[in-house]
Amino acid sequence: MNIRLATHTDLEAMTTVLIGASPMDPVYPYRFPDRHLYPDEFAALCRQKCAEYLESSTVVVCEMPVNQYSGATQVVAFSAWDMPSTQQTSRRASAPLPTTSKEDTSSSKSSSPTPRTNASAPAQP
C-alpha cells in the first residue's frame, strides 16, 4: 500500500473510485436518485467534484498493487482535507502544521484539518 499526495494525473482514477463508492454512501442516492439512468451525467459530476477537490483541498490517494507479480499500482481510495480558513495559505504548502501550546488548548477553534470526503472503491471479487 502506498499513500501519497494526489496530483492532477489522478483525476480519472479518483473519479472511478468516487463512482464506485457512491452506492455505499447514503448521501448519493438522496442527491442523485436517478444516477443509474444517467450514468454519463453522474460521471461528469463526480469528475467535476474530484477536480474541485484537487484545486481547493489537500488530497491523498491510496494505491495498491494491481497484482503480486508486477510493480503496477492502482488508486483504490482517496481523501480530501481542508485546513481551517485561518490556516490555509496554499494547497501544497510545505510549512509544518502549527503546534498547540498549553495556553491554546482552551480555545474553541480547532486547528485540525477537516475531512471533505473519503472514498474507496468496493473490493473487486
Tab-separated table of N, CA and C in Angstrom:
chain	number	residue	atom	x	y	z
A	1	MET	N	0.858	-1.178	0.000
A	1	MET	CA	0.000	0.000	0.000
A	1	MET	C	0.895	1.229	0.000
A	2	ASN	N	0.501	2.213	-0.788
A	2	ASN	CA	1.233	3.469	-0.872
A	2	ASN	C	0.238	4.615	-0.719
A	3	ILE	N	0.511	5.522	0.197
A	3	ILE	CA	-0.333	6.706	0.389
A	3	ILE	C	0.516	7.925	0.049
A	4	ARG	N	-0.029	8.766	-0.833
A	4	ARG	CA	0.727	9.933	-1.292
A	4	ARG	C	-0.228	11.072	-1.616
A	5	LEU	N	0.339	12.263	-1.774
A	5	LEU	CA	-0.465	13.398	-2.216
A	5	LEU	C	-0.934	13.159	-3.646
A	6	ALA	N	-2.162	13.515	-3.920
A	6	ALA	CA	-2.712	13.351	-5.263
A	6	ALA	C	-2.217	14.464	-6.180
A	7	THR	N	-2.210	14.167	-7.462
A	7	THR	CA	-1.888	15.156	-8.487
A	7	THR	C	-3.026	15.154	-9.509
A	8	HIS	N	-2.957	16.081	-10.438
A	8	HIS	CA	-3.999	16.148	-11.465
A	8	HIS	C	-4.028	14.900	-12.342
A	9	THR	N	-2.933	14.157	-12.388
A	9	THR	CA	-2.935	12.913	-13.163
A	9	THR	C	-3.789	11.833	-12.503
A	10	ASP	N	-4.187	12.034	-11.256
A	10	ASP	CA	-5.033	11.076	-10.543
A	10	ASP	C	-6.522	11.340	-10.742
A	11	LEU	N	-6.878	12.373	-11.486
A	11	LEU	CA	-8.285	12.773	-11.615
A	11	LEU	C	-9.174	11.638	-12.100
A	12	GLU	N	-8.784	10.936	-13.148
A	12	GLU	CA	-9.639	9.866	-13.684
A	12	GLU	C	-9.770	8.724	-12.686
A	13	ALA	N	-8.681	8.349	-12.035
A	13	ALA	CA	-8.736	7.273	-11.039
A	13	ALA	C	-9.615	7.680	-9.853
A	14	MET	N	-9.489	8.929	-9.413
A	14	MET	CA	-10.331	9.409	-8.310
A	14	MET	C	-11.806	9.381	-8.713
A	15	THR	N	-12.083	9.761	-9.955
A	15	THR	CA	-13.465	9.748	-10.443
A	15	THR	C	-14.017	8.328	-10.424
A	16	THR	N	-13.223	7.376	-10.873
A	16	THR	CA	-13.644	5.971	-10.867
A	16	THR	C	-13.923	5.498	-9.445
A	17	VAL	N	-13.067	5.867	-8.517
A	17	VAL	CA	-13.255	5.482	-7.113
A	17	VAL	C	-14.536	6.099	-6.562
A	18	LEU	N	-14.765	7.384	-6.849
A	18	LEU	CA	-15.962	8.049	-6.329
A	18	LEU	C	-17.235	7.426	-6.895
A	19	ILE	N	-17.231	7.116	-8.171
A	19	ILE	CA	-18.397	6.471	-8.778
A	19	ILE	C	-18.617	5.097	-8.138
A	20	GLY	N	-17.541	4.350	-7.937
A	20	GLY	CA	-17.647	3.026	-7.329
A	20	GLY	C	-18.080	3.051	-5.878
A	21	ALA	N	-17.695	4.093	-5.155
A	21	ALA	CA	-18.035	4.195	-3.734
A	21	ALA	C	-19.405	4.799	-3.489
A	22	SER	N	-19.956	5.501	-4.467
A	22	SER	CA	-21.198	6.247	-4.234
A	22	SER	C	-22.393	5.395	-3.825
A	23	PRO	N	-22.574	4.161	-4.311
A	23	PRO	CA	-23.731	3.391	-3.849
A	23	PRO	C	-23.701	3.088	-2.351
A	24	MET	N	-22.510	3.108	-1.748
A	24	MET	CA	-22.384	2.813	-0.322
A	24	MET	C	-22.564	4.060	0.544
A	25	ASP	N	-22.597	5.223	-0.064
A	25	ASP	CA	-22.733	6.475	0.675
A	25	ASP	C	-24.205	6.872	0.699
A	26	PRO	N	-24.808	7.015	1.877
A	26	PRO	CA	-26.238	7.330	1.941
A	26	PRO	C	-26.605	8.679	1.340
A	27	VAL	N	-25.656	9.571	1.138
A	27	VAL	CA	-25.946	10.879	0.568
A	27	VAL	C	-26.225	10.785	-0.935
A	28	TYR	N	-25.493	9.923	-1.635
A	28	TYR	CA	-25.598	9.885	-3.085
A	28	TYR	C	-26.966	9.433	-3.597
A	29	PRO	N	-27.582	8.392	-3.042
A	29	PRO	CA	-28.930	8.059	-3.517
A	29	PRO	C	-29.931	9.195	-3.273
A	30	TYR	N	-29.711	9.974	-2.236
A	30	TYR	CA	-30.591	11.108	-1.943
A	30	TYR	C	-30.349	12.245	-2.936
A	31	ARG	N	-29.085	12.580	-3.162
A	31	ARG	CA	-28.747	13.694	-4.048
A	31	ARG	C	-28.870	13.346	-5.524
A	32	PHE	N	-28.625	12.089	-5.865
A	32	PHE	CA	-28.644	11.659	-7.268
A	32	PHE	C	-29.490	10.391	-7.412
A	33	PRO	N	-30.792	10.486	-7.193
A	33	PRO	CA	-31.620	9.275	-7.205
A	33	PRO	C	-31.672	8.576	-8.564
A	34	ASP	N	-31.438	9.277	-9.655
A	34	ASP	CA	-31.513	8.683	-10.986
A	34	ASP	C	-30.143	8.493	-11.633
A	35	ARG	N	-29.111	8.376	-10.808
A	35	ARG	CA	-27.761	8.273	-11.364
A	35	ARG	C	-27.597	7.039	-12.248
A	36	HIS	N	-28.354	5.980	-11.960
A	36	HIS	CA	-28.269	4.780	-12.791
A	36	HIS	C	-28.928	4.996	-14.163
A	37	LEU	N	-29.839	5.966	-14.276
A	37	LEU	CA	-30.472	6.281	-15.560
A	37	LEU	C	-29.610	7.207	-16.417
A	38	TYR	N	-28.761	7.992	-15.745
A	38	TYR	CA	-27.920	8.971	-16.435
A	38	TYR	C	-26.458	8.799	-15.997
A	39	PRO	N	-25.862	7.663	-16.311
A	39	PRO	CA	-24.508	7.399	-15.805
A	39	PRO	C	-23.450	8.370	-16.343
A	40	ASP	N	-23.597	8.834	-17.575
A	40	ASP	CA	-22.608	9.769	-18.123
A	40	ASP	C	-22.653	11.111	-17.404
A	41	GLU	N	-23.857	11.582	-17.115
A	41	GLU	CA	-24.003	12.849	-16.390
A	41	GLU	C	-23.493	12.712	-14.954
A	42	PHE	N	-23.798	11.567	-14.337
A	42	PHE	CA	-23.322	11.334	-12.982
A	42	PHE	C	-21.794	11.269	-12.960
A	43	ALA	N	-21.197	10.588	-13.934
A	43	ALA	CA	-19.735	10.511	-14.012
A	43	ALA	C	-19.125	11.899	-14.198
A	44	ALA	N	-19.767	12.746	-15.021
A	44	ALA	CA	-19.263	14.108	-15.224
A	44	ALA	C	-19.319	14.914	-13.929
A	45	LEU	N	-20.396	14.753	-13.155
A	45	LEU	CA	-20.499	15.453	-11.865
A	45	LEU	C	-19.435	14.962	-10.889
A	46	CYS	N	-19.205	13.656	-10.858
A	46	CYS	CA	-18.175	13.110	-9.972
A	46	CYS	C	-16.789	13.612	-10.379
A	47	ARG	N	-16.532	13.662	-11.677
A	47	ARG	CA	-15.248	14.162	-12.170
A	47	ARG	C	-15.067	15.635	-11.790
A	48	GLN	N	-16.130	16.409	-11.937
A	48	GLN	CA	-16.066	17.826	-11.576
A	48	GLN	C	-15.780	17.986	-10.082
A	49	LYS	N	-16.421	17.172	-9.249
A	49	LYS	CA	-16.202	17.253	-7.803
A	49	LYS	C	-14.756	16.887	-7.465
A	50	CYS	N	-14.232	15.841	-8.092
A	50	CYS	CA	-12.843	15.455	-7.842
A	50	CYS	C	-11.875	16.555	-8.293
A	51	ALA	N	-12.169	17.195	-9.415
A	51	ALA	CA	-11.324	18.306	-9.888
A	51	ALA	C	-11.360	19.453	-8.879
A	52	GLU	N	-12.532	19.726	-8.315
A	52	GLU	CA	-12.643	20.774	-7.289
A	52	GLU	C	-11.806	20.418	-6.064
A	53	TYR	N	-11.850	19.151	-5.644
A	53	TYR	CA	-11.031	18.730	-4.507
A	53	TYR	C	-9.548	18.960	-4.799
A	54	LEU	N	-9.107	18.606	-5.990
A	54	LEU	CA	-7.694	18.782	-6.340
A	54	LEU	C	-7.283	20.249	-6.348
A	55	GLU	N	-8.203	21.133	-6.694
A	55	GLU	CA	-7.891	22.563	-6.746
A	55	GLU	C	-7.912	23.227	-5.371
A	56	SER	N	-8.797	22.764	-4.498
A	56	SER	CA	-9.027	23.525	-3.267
A	56	SER	C	-8.682	22.796	-1.977
A	57	SER	N	-8.314	21.542	-2.049
A	57	SER	CA	-8.099	20.756	-0.835
A	57	SER	C	-6.757	20.043	-0.879
A	58	THR	N	-6.373	19.505	0.248
A	58	THR	CA	-5.250	18.592	0.297
A	58	THR	C	-5.838	17.210	0.070
A	59	VAL	N	-5.418	16.551	-0.983
A	59	VAL	CA	-5.971	15.252	-1.351
A	59	VAL	C	-4.867	14.210	-1.282
A	60	VAL	N	-5.162	13.099	-0.627
A	60	VAL	CA	-4.246	11.965	-0.610
A	60	VAL	C	-4.931	10.785	-1.279
A	61	VAL	N	-4.140	9.979	-1.956
A	61	VAL	CA	-4.655	8.768	-2.575
A	61	VAL	C	-3.964	7.561	-1.963
A	62	CYS	N	-4.676	6.456	-1.969
A	62	CYS	CA	-4.127	5.180	-1.524
A	62	CYS	C	-4.014	4.299	-2.757
A	63	GLU	N	-2.805	3.821	-3.008
A	63	GLU	CA	-2.556	2.932	-4.141
A	63	GLU	C	-2.270	1.528	-3.622
A	64	MET	N	-2.760	0.545	-4.373
A	64	MET	CA	-2.495	-0.863	-4.055
A	64	MET	C	-1.925	-1.521	-5.303
A	65	PRO	N	-1.126	-2.560	-5.121
A	65	PRO	CA	-0.610	-3.277	-6.287
A	65	PRO	C	-1.753	-3.881	-7.096
A	66	VAL	N	-1.591	-3.866	-8.418
A	66	VAL	CA	-2.591	-4.467	-9.297
A	66	VAL	C	-2.587	-5.979	-9.104
A	67	ASN	N	-1.407	-6.557	-8.995
A	67	ASN	CA	-1.270	-7.975	-8.667
A	67	ASN	C	0.066	-8.172	-7.972
A	68	GLN	N	0.302	-9.373	-7.523
A	68	GLN	CA	1.521	-9.609	-6.749
A	68	GLN	C	2.773	-9.760	-7.600
A	69	TYR	N	2.614	-9.807	-8.918
A	69	TYR	CA	3.748	-10.078	-9.787
A	69	TYR	C	4.303	-8.856	-10.503
A	70	SER	N	3.567	-7.749	-10.494
A	70	SER	CA	4.068	-6.566	-11.196
A	70	SER	C	4.209	-5.411	-10.214
A	71	GLY	N	4.915	-4.408	-10.636
A	71	GLY	CA	5.072	-3.220	-9.813
A	71	GLY	C	3.969	-2.198	-10.036
A	72	ALA	N	3.017	-2.529	-10.913
A	72	ALA	CA	1.937	-1.600	-11.238
A	72	ALA	C	0.992	-1.444	-10.041
A	73	THR	N	0.506	-0.212	-9.868
A	73	THR	CA	-0.434	0.073	-8.785
A	73	THR	C	-1.676	0.743	-9.357
A	74	GLN	N	-2.729	0.752	-8.549
A	74	GLN	CA	-3.935	1.483	-8.926
A	74	GLN	C	-4.472	2.203	-7.698
A	75	VAL	N	-5.094	3.352	-7.936
A	75	VAL	CA	-5.705	4.123	-6.851
A	75	VAL	C	-6.982	3.402	-6.436
A	76	VAL	N	-7.087	3.082	-5.132
A	76	VAL	CA	-8.259	2.380	-4.620
A	76	VAL	C	-9.061	3.230	-3.641
A	77	ALA	N	-8.491	4.366	-3.218
A	77	ALA	CA	-9.189	5.234	-2.271
A	77	ALA	C	-8.554	6.617	-2.316
A	78	PHE	N	-9.326	7.613	-1.895
A	78	PHE	CA	-8.771	8.955	-1.738
A	78	PHE	C	-9.511	9.663	-0.623
A	79	SER	N	-8.874	10.703	-0.124
A	79	SER	CA	-9.462	11.522	0.920
A	79	SER	C	-9.076	12.973	0.653
A	80	ALA	N	-10.028	13.882	0.813
A	80	ALA	CA	-9.782	15.313	0.611
A	80	ALA	C	-9.950	16.022	1.952
A	81	TRP	N	-8.984	16.853	2.289
A	81	TRP	CA	-8.970	17.547	3.576
A	81	TRP	C	-8.833	19.045	3.366
A	82	ASP	N	-9.531	19.815	4.191
A	82	ASP	CA	-9.411	21.270	4.201
A	82	ASP	C	-8.862	21.705	5.545
A	83	MET	N	-7.914	22.613	5.505
A	83	MET	CA	-7.429	23.221	6.737
A	83	MET	C	-8.425	24.299	7.133
A	84	PRO	N	-8.523	24.617	8.428
A	84	PRO	CA	-9.374	25.746	8.830
A	84	PRO	C	-8.964	26.994	8.065
A	85	SER	N	-9.914	27.852	7.745
A	85	SER	CA	-9.653	29.000	6.874
A	85	SER	C	-8.545	29.905	7.396
A	86	THR	N	-8.354	29.998	8.700
A	86	THR	CA	-7.290	30.840	9.238
A	86	THR	C	-5.924	30.225	8.984
A	87	GLN	N	-5.872	28.950	8.639
A	87	GLN	CA	-4.606	28.253	8.451
A	87	GLN	C	-4.270	28.045	6.982
A	88	GLN	N	-5.224	28.254	6.075
A	88	GLN	CA	-4.979	27.980	4.668
A	88	GLN	C	-4.089	29.053	4.063
A	89	THR	N	-2.993	28.607	3.496
A	89	THR	CA	-2.141	29.523	2.753
A	89	THR	C	-2.063	29.064	1.303
A	90	SER	N	-1.777	27.804	1.112
A	90	SER	CA	-1.824	27.221	-0.230
A	90	SER	C	-2.055	25.733	-0.081
A	91	ARG	N	-2.567	25.142	-1.123
A	91	ARG	CA	-2.933	23.736	-1.071
A	91	ARG	C	-1.727	22.840	-0.834
A	92	ARG	N	-0.614	23.195	-1.355
A	92	ARG	CA	0.577	22.361	-1.243
A	92	ARG	C	1.659	23.031	-0.383
A	93	ALA	N	1.264	23.777	0.612
A	93	ALA	CA	2.239	24.460	1.456
A	93	ALA	C	3.150	23.427	2.108
A	94	SER	N	4.428	23.718	2.145
A	94	SER	CA	5.363	22.765	2.727
A	94	SER	C	5.674	23.076	4.179
A	95	ALA	N	5.125	24.157	4.705
A	95	ALA	CA	5.373	24.512	6.093
A	95	ALA	C	4.700	23.507	7.018
A	96	PRO	N	5.325	23.160	8.137
A	96	PRO	CA	4.703	22.217	9.066
A	96	PRO	C	3.453	22.826	9.697
A	97	LEU	N	2.570	21.945	10.132
A	97	LEU	CA	1.369	22.409	10.815
A	97	LEU	C	1.755	23.063	12.131
A	98	PRO	N	1.040	24.105	12.541
A	98	PRO	CA	1.361	24.742	13.813
A	98	PRO	C	1.043	23.798	14.967
A	99	THR	N	1.840	23.892	16.014
A	99	THR	CA	1.572	23.081	17.195
A	99	THR	C	0.743	23.890	18.171
A	100	THR	N	0.039	23.202	19.027
A	100	THR	CA	-0.810	23.867	20.014
A	100	THR	C	-0.090	23.868	21.350
A	101	SER	N	0.082	25.039	21.917
A	101	SER	CA	0.693	25.122	23.238
A	101	SER	C	-0.379	24.929	24.291
A	102	LYS	N	0.030	24.776	25.541
A	102	LYS	CA	-0.946	24.573	26.616
A	102	LYS	C	-1.898	25.750	26.738
A	103	GLU	N	-1.432	26.951	26.437
A	103	GLU	CA	-2.300	28.127	26.530
A	103	GLU	C	-3.387	28.084	25.457
A	104	ASP	N	-3.092	27.446	24.327
A	104	ASP	CA	-4.035	27.421	23.214
A	104	ASP	C	-5.120	26.367	23.364
A	105	THR	N	-4.991	25.428	24.288
A	105	THR	CA	-5.922	24.315	24.365
A	105	THR	C	-7.305	24.724	24.838
A	106	SER	N	-7.444	25.878	25.451
A	106	SER	CA	-8.767	26.305	25.913
A	106	SER	C	-9.585	26.943	24.798
A	107	SER	N	-8.951	27.227	23.681
A	107	SER	CA	-9.649	27.846	22.564
A	107	SER	C	-10.676	26.884	21.982
A	108	SER	N	-11.813	27.433	21.549
A	108	SER	CA	-12.847	26.587	20.966
A	108	SER	C	-12.583	26.311	19.495
A	109	LYS	N	-11.651	27.043	18.873
A	109	LYS	CA	-11.321	26.806	17.474
A	109	LYS	C	-10.316	25.667	17.378
A	110	SER	N	-10.547	24.778	16.445
A	110	SER	CA	-9.645	23.664	16.221
A	110	SER	C	-8.702	24.001	15.081
A	111	SER	N	-7.451	23.561	15.197
A	111	SER	CA	-6.517	23.747	14.100
A	111	SER	C	-6.358	22.456	13.310
A	112	SER	N	-7.193	21.470	13.590
A	112	SER	CA	-7.129	20.210	12.867
A	112	SER	C	-7.759	20.358	11.489
A	113	PRO	N	-7.232	19.617	10.529
A	113	PRO	CA	-7.859	19.649	9.215
A	113	PRO	C	-9.254	19.045	9.265
A	114	THR	N	-10.109	19.479	8.384
A	114	THR	CA	-11.478	18.999	8.319
A	114	THR	C	-11.620	18.101	7.105
A	115	PRO	N	-12.096	16.852	7.302
A	115	PRO	CA	-12.252	15.982	6.141
A	115	PRO	C	-13.382	16.460	5.252
A	116	ARG	N	-13.157	16.489	3.952
A	116	ARG	CA	-14.197	16.839	2.992
A	116	ARG	C	-14.866	15.588	2.488
A	117	THR	N	-14.060	14.602	2.154
A	117	THR	CA	-14.629	13.350	1.674
A	117	THR	C	-13.610	12.244	1.832
A	118	ASN	N	-14.107	11.063	1.992
A	118	ASN	CA	-13.299	9.867	1.980
A	118	ASN	C	-14.014	8.897	1.062
A	119	ALA	N	-13.344	8.413	0.069
A	119	ALA	CA	-13.972	7.481	-0.859
A	119	ALA	C	-13.051	6.316	-1.104
A	120	SER	N	-13.615	5.134	-1.135
A	120	SER	CA	-12.836	3.949	-1.504
A	120	SER	C	-13.709	3.068	-2.376
A	121	ALA	N	-13.077	2.495	-3.349
A	121	ALA	CA	-13.811	1.650	-4.292
A	121	ALA	C	-14.174	0.339	-3.614
A	122	PRO	N	-15.304	-0.255	-4.000
A	122	PRO	CA	-15.645	-1.553	-3.444
A	122	PRO	C	-14.614	-2.588	-3.851
A	123	ALA	N	-14.402	-3.570	-3.010
A	123	ALA	CA	-13.418	-4.610	-3.290
A	123	ALA	C	-13.801	-5.371	-4.548
A	124	GLN	N	-12.803	-5.672	-5.345
A	124	GLN	CA	-13.024	-6.443	-6.567
A	124	GLN	C	-13.044	-7.920	-6.209
A	125	PRO	N	-13.997	-8.688	-6.760
A	125	PRO	CA	-14.016	-10.134	-6.443
A	125	PRO	C	-12.843	-10.857	-7.023
